[in-house]
Amino acid sequence: MSTHPGSLVLETELKKILNDALKTTAIEEAFAGFILHSQEDEKNKILCCIEAFTNYWRTLSSDQHELAMDFYVSYLYKQKHTQRIKLLCDMLKSIAEKNVVPSKLVCEVLLRSPNLDYKNSELWCQTFQVIHRIIGSVDYKGCRDVLKTILERLETVPKTVNVSACKQLESAAKVVHYILDRNNCLSPSYIVVNEIKKLFPGDIPQGHWIHGDTLSNFVDSFRPTANMVSITARPSLLPVVGYSNIAGNSWKLDPQLLTFQLKGLLPFEKEQTMQQIDLVRYVLQQPYSRDVICSMLGLNKAQKKRCEILEEELVDLVVVAMERSEKEDGSQELTVASEMLWQHLSSQIIIFVLFQFASFPHMVKTLHQKLSGRNLRKGRDHLMWVLLQFIAGSIKKNPLSEFTPVPKLFDLLYPEQEPLPIPDFSQPSCTHRMAMACIWIHLSWKAQTENKTLQRPVPASLTKQLEFLQQASKSAQQLPLTDFRIALLCNAFSTNQELFSKPVSVLYASVYVVGKNTVPMPGSCVASVPTAPLPLNFLDSLTIHARMSLIHHISNKVVSHSRPNMAPNIGLSPALVETYSRLLVYIEIESLGIKGFISQILPKVCEHNAWGILHTMLELFSFRLHHVQPHFRVSLLTYLHTINKMTQSNHNQLFQCIESTALRIITGLGSAEVQPQLSRFLQDPKQLLSSDSEELNRALVLTLARAMHVTGSETLSGNWCKDILATLFSNTPHNWATHTLHCFPSALQQFFHDNQATAENRSFLKKTVEDEYRKWKGMTNDADIMTHFMQSQPPLFLCLVWKMLLDTERMRPVTIKILERIGPRALASHIRTFADFLVYEFSTSAGGQHVNKCIETLNDMVWKLNLVTLDRLVLSLALRSHEGNEAQVCFFIVQLLLLKPSEFRNRVNEFIKEAPSDHWTQSDWHNKHINYHRKFPEKFFYEGLLEQTGAKLSTPQHYLPIYFSNVCLRFLPVFDILIHRFLELPPVSKSLETLLDHLGGLYKFHDQPVTYLYNTLHYYEKRLRHAERPLLKRKLISAIIGAQKGIKPPGWCLSLAYLDYINRTGDDVTWEPEHEYYVKIIGRLVDTIAGKIPSPFPAMDWRFNEFPNPTAHALYVSCVELMALPGTGETVGNALLDVVLKSPAEVPHDDVMSWMNAVALVITALPECYWKVINDKILEVLSTDIPAVKSAFSGDHSLDRIFSVYNFSGSHASHTELMCSYVLALTHAVWHHSNIGQLTLLPPFLRDHVKPIVQTEEQFLYVCHLVGPFLHRFHLERTRCLLEIAVELYEMLQTVDQSSTQIVHADTISDFLYHIKYMFTGDSIKGDAERVIKGLRASLQKRLRFIAKGPEVTGAAPPAAS
């Protein structure tokens, strides 16, 4: 109690009132046996006391009320006599019931008193009688708090208390039971169960035995609600690393507990709350999963915080790899799978240890513990190789003590007392077999530099290998690179600079030789020797530390070679450039690799104006690099736009290279990458966009359209990209043809409808060209000609050149001067005008010989006079916005230009025949490259025109070295765009087929052929679904996938059944695959996800593959094949669902969720018409199956069984599952894998299709089970949809209430709606909720009244006096 003077006065006055009230009681106590009491006397006595107390209470300020009540309770607890205690307690009841004193205050003060003790039976029981009587007038939050306090009080009562305390415990338990009684509705049960779960977080509340059953039963009553907001068998749903939906919130885990992030403290099933070890381990096993793991666990490499759970999983994966190695029996499949796992593990461990998410010494100690007594030996060399990777790179920076656990692990795994043999050093495996010897050398050298000694002698088993390494180091510079001794020496001595310098100098010399020896390059250039790069298996045999030394040396060589004092006309050696490209594939050396390439090498090269080296680096990026992270690619794109504005880049060859690289980056952006990457530039879109290249900006619009469609974000608002589009349109105003606009998402359609550029008047253009041509012919002074035609608008000089060639086939020398002055950047606008002029010319042509003459002239401009390159001209033609007949004419020109003359076809055929596409395995690419360019030289500086006119360039132009590119490779991204333009215009389908027949083989060199097919079939699904177009789909697949024949191993992509289909002759496209076909397609994805050996797909080096891992490959090739089937999307979609809905024999019962996972992955990766069939299944279940279930379980208790029917996991385990639970589980899998764009269609589906069907409680509960698990995701990603769904649920409930005679599960329905309110919506839909609740039956109104009226609502009427 406070000792403040004011409180003393209050205490004195209140004590006087209470003493007066108890005076008569003292007399009564003295003559207790002689006085007869009447009820009326008792009542009057209490009333007098209450009146005195009430009058005094009203004189107090609100600040004094709590103090006064504290004293009252303190006074009460000092009483010893039963009668006095009862009187004071009766007064409390009465003043609380009359609202003189707030009931909540009375309860709180009573319960918090230190004098409340179960040992004082009378006071304890009277206290809880008071609370029991008045708790009904406490507001709902107060009831929750009172319950919490009571439960905490009861926990102070020993559980071993004897029977004498039963009365006290029962009085408290009675209050607990009363508050928990759902019929009393004192508080939303949802918030009450939250408090119980906070106090007793276990699956079963471990409270005091007196209320144990009460609490358990109450918590158990929420299990149906917990199931309604849980995704069925969620731990069985696995993502695909490298697929767009992996980055969402669906896969995030608690980084400390490794559990799903569930909303609400509900009694979830164990599978929902357990550690998701299998999920993390599965993702960790996938190549290129680093960023996914960081996203799942919320890891930020800038924070460098150890994640013990991740560390433990990495150790467990090493143990798994050791076990897998132990099973190797010599079979190719097992050996390759084991080696690939070790290679990947090495990369993962290095990355996470370098990020400091895992501790190296802790991992080694844990490994020792887990491998002890296991007798796992076959994988020991691989394990030591993994450890060597980290040790070699970090031992210099860390104390020796960090590495002392390694020798102990060695003792465990290498118990031999005899020296280990020297392995065959002609095989790359020797570096693994001698890894421990290399580790020992590093440890010994570290001890020497720290002036310490290792606490043990050299192990006998290593003596022979150590001696071999020491002897080999003496003759390191004489060793050849035909075996792996140099690699062994680099690995062993990389921390001893004196010994390391010798073997590493051999590596340096193998890629670059200082001297006068050179090799020829295309375009009369020369480069340094040598030409053969270091083989990939040799680079793989080097430790990361050795690779870092090599890439650091190469990077320095590139930068030093770019300095002005270096020989400007001698290029980097082909061996250095190719080796550099191979080193850039290693993500473990990213900082020196691709990050250094983008942020350091390219800026330095440009700073030194070394345009030849810039050209080389851009070639390397375009034609050699794989799996470059999107932010690096977009950063390069912005840098290219900056370079392109520089005067020096206005060089024909360099400008072409920059534009071609930018085009590749734009068209190569993955659909899921577009919005995240473009959103980085919302504040300054100019960085992302070209200031003057209409073609690049058009390509960006097309990429944006494709990404919005494929990711489903076309269902969302397009506001996020409006600033980008506005800036783009401001830079390069342009329109789109109607047939192209029809394919755009609605947001883009609307933008280009609202923003239209001034259309070119074709007849005016024709007249202008004719007028200018007459002026040309009439002018003789070169200076006047140059002045006039360089400034003419529109830019139509190429149109005049065309007219000259048509008329005279000869050109004036001044033409060269004008083209030279125009320059390649400005020439782009001339090419656009020329493209429009060509279309007009051909549209109005008489045909026949004139058309042939026109094509010959056009061909001469490209190949004979070298005025414009083919890829540049075709790209411009493909991106013009012609309508109707003119569009067809445009494509006709393109077809004739590409196929009628032989020049391009010859180049394509020769390149396909002679050039390999697996560059990473080649040692003689340079020779093939040079031979091709000798046969088909590239000419960028109007050589043909110079030769014809005898003129010379005013400024001699030097060719830049060409290491990889040619017109065929540059044409590929143009061909991609061209195919799409043809698909948009059905009348030109036959022309497209012809192009594919002649040029489709180029896709042998496409870096993403399957992804291109996937995007094409997905984006143009509506265009390709028509009856006459299955043949075109088959042609696309046949041409693009067929181009890989002889390069990729058999079975790499298409199933045997589909191969039979595309190998049919003629136009027969009548194929309806059997059910077994779909089972096999899904089955191979299931097996790939499960890591089955042998794998359904042949092993590949994923570092150089289109996809980062086997699972992503399996998913994409499956989707491509399914979209290419001749049937409709609805037919294929239903067939996919039937794999699990109608395949009890083919699908193993215990693996059904794995199959559902695979079906969901595939169907959500397909266009809308494929996956929307799940909606039809839902409607069928609601209309047919659920009424049938109700009939089967007829009777008063039919609804009691409904939750067990809907629980797929439980019913499946007991083989009692029904179609409705199958569809529920499958829907959960589909929606879980869906992106937010696809899920955004859920509210209209509920409103327009589901709501009209729902009439019964069973149907409503089924809908709650469907949507409940996804409210959390809507809350995080699309709040508007969440609110719409909540409103639809209330309105469905209203319909059910009106059409049902009784609502059996009113409590569960209420719990579910309170879950929505407290976890997601708050008061956002309060108006809609109140509107519905006011019209519901009394039982529902009573339970939902806290939603309808808000926090001022209090509980039930007080119970009858006991």
mmCIF file with all atom_site columns, C-alpha atoms in Angstrom, residues 830-928:
data_model
loop_
_atom_site.group_PDB
_atom_site.id
_atom_site.type_symbol
_atom_site.label_atom_id
_atom_site.label_alt_id
_atom_site.label_comp_id
_atom_site.label_asym_id
_atom_site.label_entity_id
_atom_site.label_seq_id
_atom_site.pdbx_PDB_ins_code
_atom_site.Cartn_x
_atom_site.Cartn_y
_atom_site.Cartn_z
_atom_site.occupancy
_atom_site.B_iso_or_equiv
_atom_site.pdbx_formal_charge
_atom_site.auth_seq_id
_atom_site.auth_comp_id
_atom_site.auth_asym_id
_atom_site.auth_atom_id
_atom_site.pdbx_PDB_model_num
ATOM 1  C CA . HIS A 1 830 ? 17.388 5.405   -91.429  1.00 0.00 ? 830 HIS A CA 1
ATOM 2  C CA . ILE A 1 831 ? 16.953 1.624   -91.229  1.00 0.00 ? 831 ILE A CA 1
ATOM 3  C CA . ARG A 1 832 ? 13.499 2.058   -89.626  1.00 0.00 ? 832 ARG A CA 1
ATOM 4  C CA . THR A 1 833 ? 12.402 4.451   -92.354  1.00 0.00 ? 833 THR A CA 1
ATOM 5  C CA . PHE A 1 834 ? 13.843 2.128   -94.956  1.00 0.00 ? 834 PHE A CA 1
ATOM 6  C CA . ALA A 1 835 ? 11.910 -0.820  -93.459  1.00 0.00 ? 835 ALA A CA 1
ATOM 7  C CA . ASP A 1 836 ? 8.635  1.112   -93.740  1.00 0.00 ? 836 ASP A CA 1
ATOM 8  C CA . PHE A 1 837 ? 9.504  2.209   -97.259  1.00 0.00 ? 837 PHE A CA 1
ATOM 9  C CA . LEU A 1 838 ? 10.276 -1.372  -98.299  1.00 0.00 ? 838 LEU A CA 1
ATOM 10 C CA . VAL A 1 839 ? 6.878  -2.565  -97.089  1.00 0.00 ? 839 VAL A CA 1
ATOM 11 C CA . TYR A 1 840 ? 5.147  0.184   -99.038  1.00 0.00 ? 840 TYR A CA 1
ATOM 12 C CA . GLU A 1 841 ? 7.198  -0.564  -102.148 1.00 0.00 ? 841 GLU A CA 1
ATOM 13 C CA . PHE A 1 842 ? 6.423  -4.287  -102.028 1.00 0.00 ? 842 PHE A CA 1
ATOM 14 C CA . SER A 1 843 ? 2.757  -3.653  -101.192 1.00 0.00 ? 843 SER A CA 1
ATOM 15 C CA . THR A 1 844 ? 2.326  -1.586  -104.339 1.00 0.00 ? 844 THR A CA 1
ATOM 16 C CA . SER A 1 845 ? 4.614  -3.731  -106.498 1.00 0.00 ? 845 SER A CA 1
ATOM 17 C CA . ALA A 1 846 ? 3.355  -5.487  -109.585 1.00 0.00 ? 846 ALA A CA 1
ATOM 18 C CA . GLY A 1 847 ? 5.053  -8.666  -108.390 1.00 0.00 ? 847 GLY A CA 1
ATOM 19 C CA . GLY A 1 848 ? 6.951  -11.179 -110.464 1.00 0.00 ? 848 GLY A CA 1
ATOM 20 C CA . GLN A 1 849 ? 10.332 -10.077 -111.737 1.00 0.00 ? 849 GLN A CA 1
ATOM 21 C CA . HIS A 1 850 ? 10.145 -6.767  -109.950 1.00 0.00 ? 850 HIS A CA 1
ATOM 22 C CA . VAL A 1 851 ? 9.929  -8.521  -106.580 1.00 0.00 ? 851 VAL A CA 1
ATOM 23 C CA . ASN A 1 852 ? 12.912 -10.661 -107.505 1.00 0.00 ? 852 ASN A CA 1
ATOM 24 C CA . LYS A 1 853 ? 14.825 -7.546  -108.496 1.00 0.00 ? 853 LYS A CA 1
ATOM 25 C CA . CYS A 1 854 ? 13.917 -5.856  -105.227 1.00 0.00 ? 854 CYS A CA 1
ATOM 26 C CA . ILE A 1 855 ? 15.102 -8.839  -103.145 1.00 0.00 ? 855 ILE A CA 1
ATOM 27 C CA . GLU A 1 856 ? 18.344 -9.058  -105.110 1.00 0.00 ? 856 GLU A CA 1
ATOM 28 C CA . THR A 1 857 ? 18.958 -5.372  -104.490 1.00 0.00 ? 857 THR A CA 1
ATOM 29 C CA . LEU A 1 858 ? 18.190 -5.774  -100.805 1.00 0.00 ? 858 LEU A CA 1
ATOM 30 C CA . ASN A 1 859 ? 20.496 -8.764  -100.648 1.00 0.00 ? 859 ASN A CA 1
ATOM 31 C CA . ASP A 1 860 ? 23.261 -6.756  -102.320 1.00 0.00 ? 860 ASP A CA 1
ATOM 32 C CA . MET A 1 861 ? 22.896 -4.014  -99.713  1.00 0.00 ? 861 MET A CA 1
ATOM 33 C CA . VAL A 1 862 ? 23.490 -6.598  -96.986  1.00 0.00 ? 862 VAL A CA 1
ATOM 34 C CA . TRP A 1 863 ? 26.050 -9.015  -98.422  1.00 0.00 ? 863 TRP A CA 1
ATOM 35 C CA . LYS A 1 864 ? 27.655 -7.344  -101.428 1.00 0.00 ? 864 LYS A CA 1
ATOM 36 C CA . LEU A 1 865 ? 27.919 -3.683  -100.451 1.00 0.00 ? 865 LEU A CA 1
ATOM 37 C CA . ASN A 1 866 ? 27.915 -4.257  -96.665  1.00 0.00 ? 866 ASN A CA 1
ATOM 38 C CA . LEU A 1 867 ? 25.674 -1.244  -96.032  1.00 0.00 ? 867 LEU A CA 1
ATOM 39 C CA . VAL A 1 868 ? 23.647 -2.813  -93.235  1.00 0.00 ? 868 VAL A CA 1
ATOM 40 C CA . THR A 1 869 ? 23.932 -6.126  -91.381  1.00 0.00 ? 869 THR A CA 1
ATOM 41 C CA . LEU A 1 870 ? 21.247 -8.741  -91.817  1.00 0.00 ? 870 LEU A CA 1
ATOM 42 C CA . ASP A 1 871 ? 20.381 -9.073  -88.136  1.00 0.00 ? 871 ASP A CA 1
ATOM 43 C CA . ARG A 1 872 ? 19.924 -5.329  -87.780  1.00 0.00 ? 872 ARG A CA 1
ATOM 44 C CA . LEU A 1 873 ? 17.693 -5.014  -90.825  1.00 0.00 ? 873 LEU A CA 1
ATOM 45 C CA . VAL A 1 874 ? 15.531 -8.043  -89.968  1.00 0.00 ? 874 VAL A CA 1
ATOM 46 C CA . LEU A 1 875 ? 15.115 -6.856  -86.365  1.00 0.00 ? 875 LEU A CA 1
ATOM 47 C CA . SER A 1 876 ? 13.867 -3.502  -87.586  1.00 0.00 ? 876 SER A CA 1
ATOM 48 C CA . LEU A 1 877 ? 11.459 -5.119  -90.041  1.00 0.00 ? 877 LEU A CA 1
ATOM 49 C CA . ALA A 1 878 ? 10.182 -7.519  -87.376  1.00 0.00 ? 878 ALA A CA 1
ATOM 50 C CA . LEU A 1 879 ? 9.428  -4.722  -84.923  1.00 0.00 ? 879 LEU A CA 1
ATOM 51 C CA . ARG A 1 880 ? 7.602  -2.322  -87.233  1.00 0.00 ? 880 ARG A CA 1
ATOM 52 C CA . SER A 1 881 ? 3.911  -1.772  -86.506  1.00 0.00 ? 881 SER A CA 1
ATOM 53 C CA . HIS A 1 882 ? 2.302  -2.702  -89.815  1.00 0.00 ? 882 HIS A CA 1
ATOM 54 C CA . GLU A 1 883 ? -1.353 -3.688  -89.995  1.00 0.00 ? 883 GLU A CA 1
ATOM 55 C CA . GLY A 1 884 ? -3.273 -6.160  -92.104  1.00 0.00 ? 884 GLY A CA 1
ATOM 56 C CA . ASN A 1 885 ? -1.934 -6.732  -95.586  1.00 0.00 ? 885 ASN A CA 1
ATOM 57 C CA . GLU A 1 886 ? 1.138  -4.592  -94.972  1.00 0.00 ? 886 GLU A CA 1
ATOM 58 C CA . ALA A 1 887 ? 2.089  -6.789  -92.012  1.00 0.00 ? 887 ALA A CA 1
ATOM 59 C CA . GLN A 1 888 ? 1.912  -9.859  -94.236  1.00 0.00 ? 888 GLN A CA 1
ATOM 60 C CA . VAL A 1 889 ? 4.018  -8.097  -96.857  1.00 0.00 ? 889 VAL A CA 1
ATOM 61 C CA . CYS A 1 890 ? 6.612  -7.236  -94.213  1.00 0.00 ? 890 CYS A CA 1
ATOM 62 C CA . PHE A 1 891 ? 6.934  -10.897 -93.221  1.00 0.00 ? 891 PHE A CA 1
ATOM 63 C CA . PHE A 1 892 ? 7.062  -11.853 -96.895  1.00 0.00 ? 892 PHE A CA 1
ATOM 64 C CA . ILE A 1 893 ? 10.065 -9.534  -97.348  1.00 0.00 ? 893 ILE A CA 1
ATOM 65 C CA . VAL A 1 894 ? 11.776 -11.088 -94.331  1.00 0.00 ? 894 VAL A CA 1
ATOM 66 C CA . GLN A 1 895 ? 11.187 -14.594 -95.626  1.00 0.00 ? 895 GLN A CA 1
ATOM 67 C CA . LEU A 1 896 ? 12.541 -13.764 -99.069  1.00 0.00 ? 896 LEU A CA 1
ATOM 68 C CA . LEU A 1 897 ? 15.532 -11.907 -97.645  1.00 0.00 ? 897 LEU A CA 1
ATOM 69 C CA . LEU A 1 898 ? 16.455 -14.836 -95.390  1.00 0.00 ? 898 LEU A CA 1
ATOM 70 C CA . LEU A 1 899 ? 15.766 -17.736 -97.712  1.00 0.00 ? 899 LEU A CA 1
ATOM 71 C CA . LYS A 1 900 ? 15.703 -16.735 -101.388 1.00 0.00 ? 900 LYS A CA 1
ATOM 72 C CA . PRO A 1 901 ? 19.388 -15.722 -101.723 1.00 0.00 ? 901 PRO A CA 1
ATOM 73 C CA . SER A 1 902 ? 21.876 -18.359 -100.661 1.00 0.00 ? 902 SER A CA 1
ATOM 74 C CA . GLU A 1 903 ? 24.239 -16.168 -98.657  1.00 0.00 ? 903 GLU A CA 1
ATOM 75 C CA . PHE A 1 904 ? 22.597 -16.496 -95.254  1.00 0.00 ? 904 PHE A CA 1
ATOM 76 C CA . ARG A 1 905 ? 21.474 -20.092 -95.704  1.00 0.00 ? 905 ARG A CA 1
ATOM 77 C CA . ASN A 1 906 ? 25.011 -21.114 -96.612  1.00 0.00 ? 906 ASN A CA 1
ATOM 78 C CA . ARG A 1 907 ? 26.379 -19.444 -93.526  1.00 0.00 ? 907 ARG A CA 1
ATOM 79 C CA . VAL A 1 908 ? 23.780 -21.105 -91.312  1.00 0.00 ? 908 VAL A CA 1
ATOM 80 C CA . ASN A 1 909 ? 24.299 -24.558 -92.778  1.00 0.00 ? 909 ASN A CA 1
ATOM 81 C CA . GLU A 1 910 ? 28.083 -24.344 -92.511  1.00 0.00 ? 910 GLU A CA 1
ATOM 82 C CA . PHE A 1 911 ? 27.967 -23.095 -88.947  1.00 0.00 ? 911 PHE A CA 1
ATOM 83 C CA . ILE A 1 912 ? 25.532 -25.823 -87.864  1.00 0.00 ? 912 ILE A CA 1
ATOM 84 C CA . LYS A 1 913 ? 27.676 -28.430 -89.545  1.00 0.00 ? 913 LYS A CA 1
ATOM 85 C CA . GLU A 1 914 ? 31.087 -27.371 -88.272  1.00 0.00 ? 914 GLU A CA 1
ATOM 86 C CA . ALA A 1 915 ? 30.684 -25.523 -84.990  1.00 0.00 ? 915 ALA A CA 1
ATOM 87 C CA . PRO A 1 916 ? 30.149 -27.258 -81.636  1.00 0.00 ? 916 PRO A CA 1
ATOM 88 C CA . SER A 1 917 ? 27.660 -25.847 -79.135  1.00 0.00 ? 917 SER A CA 1
ATOM 89 C CA . ASP A 1 918 ? 29.237 -27.412 -76.015  1.00 0.00 ? 918 ASP A CA 1
ATOM 90 C CA . HIS A 1 919 ? 32.012 -24.823 -75.884  1.00 0.00 ? 919 HIS A CA 1
ATOM 91 C CA . TRP A 1 920 ? 33.086 -25.777 -72.354  1.00 0.00 ? 920 TRP A CA 1
ATOM 92 C CA . THR A 1 921 ? 34.331 -29.167 -73.587  1.00 0.00 ? 921 THR A CA 1
ATOM 93 C CA . GLN A 1 922 ? 36.243 -27.791 -76.582  1.00 0.00 ? 922 GLN A CA 1
ATOM 94 C CA . SER A 1 923 ? 39.957 -27.166 -76.874  1.00 0.00 ? 923 SER A CA 1
ATOM 95 C CA . ASP A 1 924 ? 40.035 -26.112 -80.552  1.00 0.00 ? 924 ASP A CA 1
ATOM 96 C CA . TRP A 1 925 ? 37.089 -23.697 -80.776  1.00 0.00 ? 925 TRP A CA 1
ATOM 97 C CA . HIS A 1 926 ? 39.429 -20.988 -82.020  1.00 0.00 ? 926 HIS A CA 1
ATOM 98 C CA . ASN A 1 927 ? 40.501 -22.970 -85.085  1.00 0.00 ? 927 ASN A CA 1
ATOM 99 C CA . LYS A 1 928 ? 36.913 -23.718 -86.074  1.00 0.00 ? 928 LYS A CA 1
#
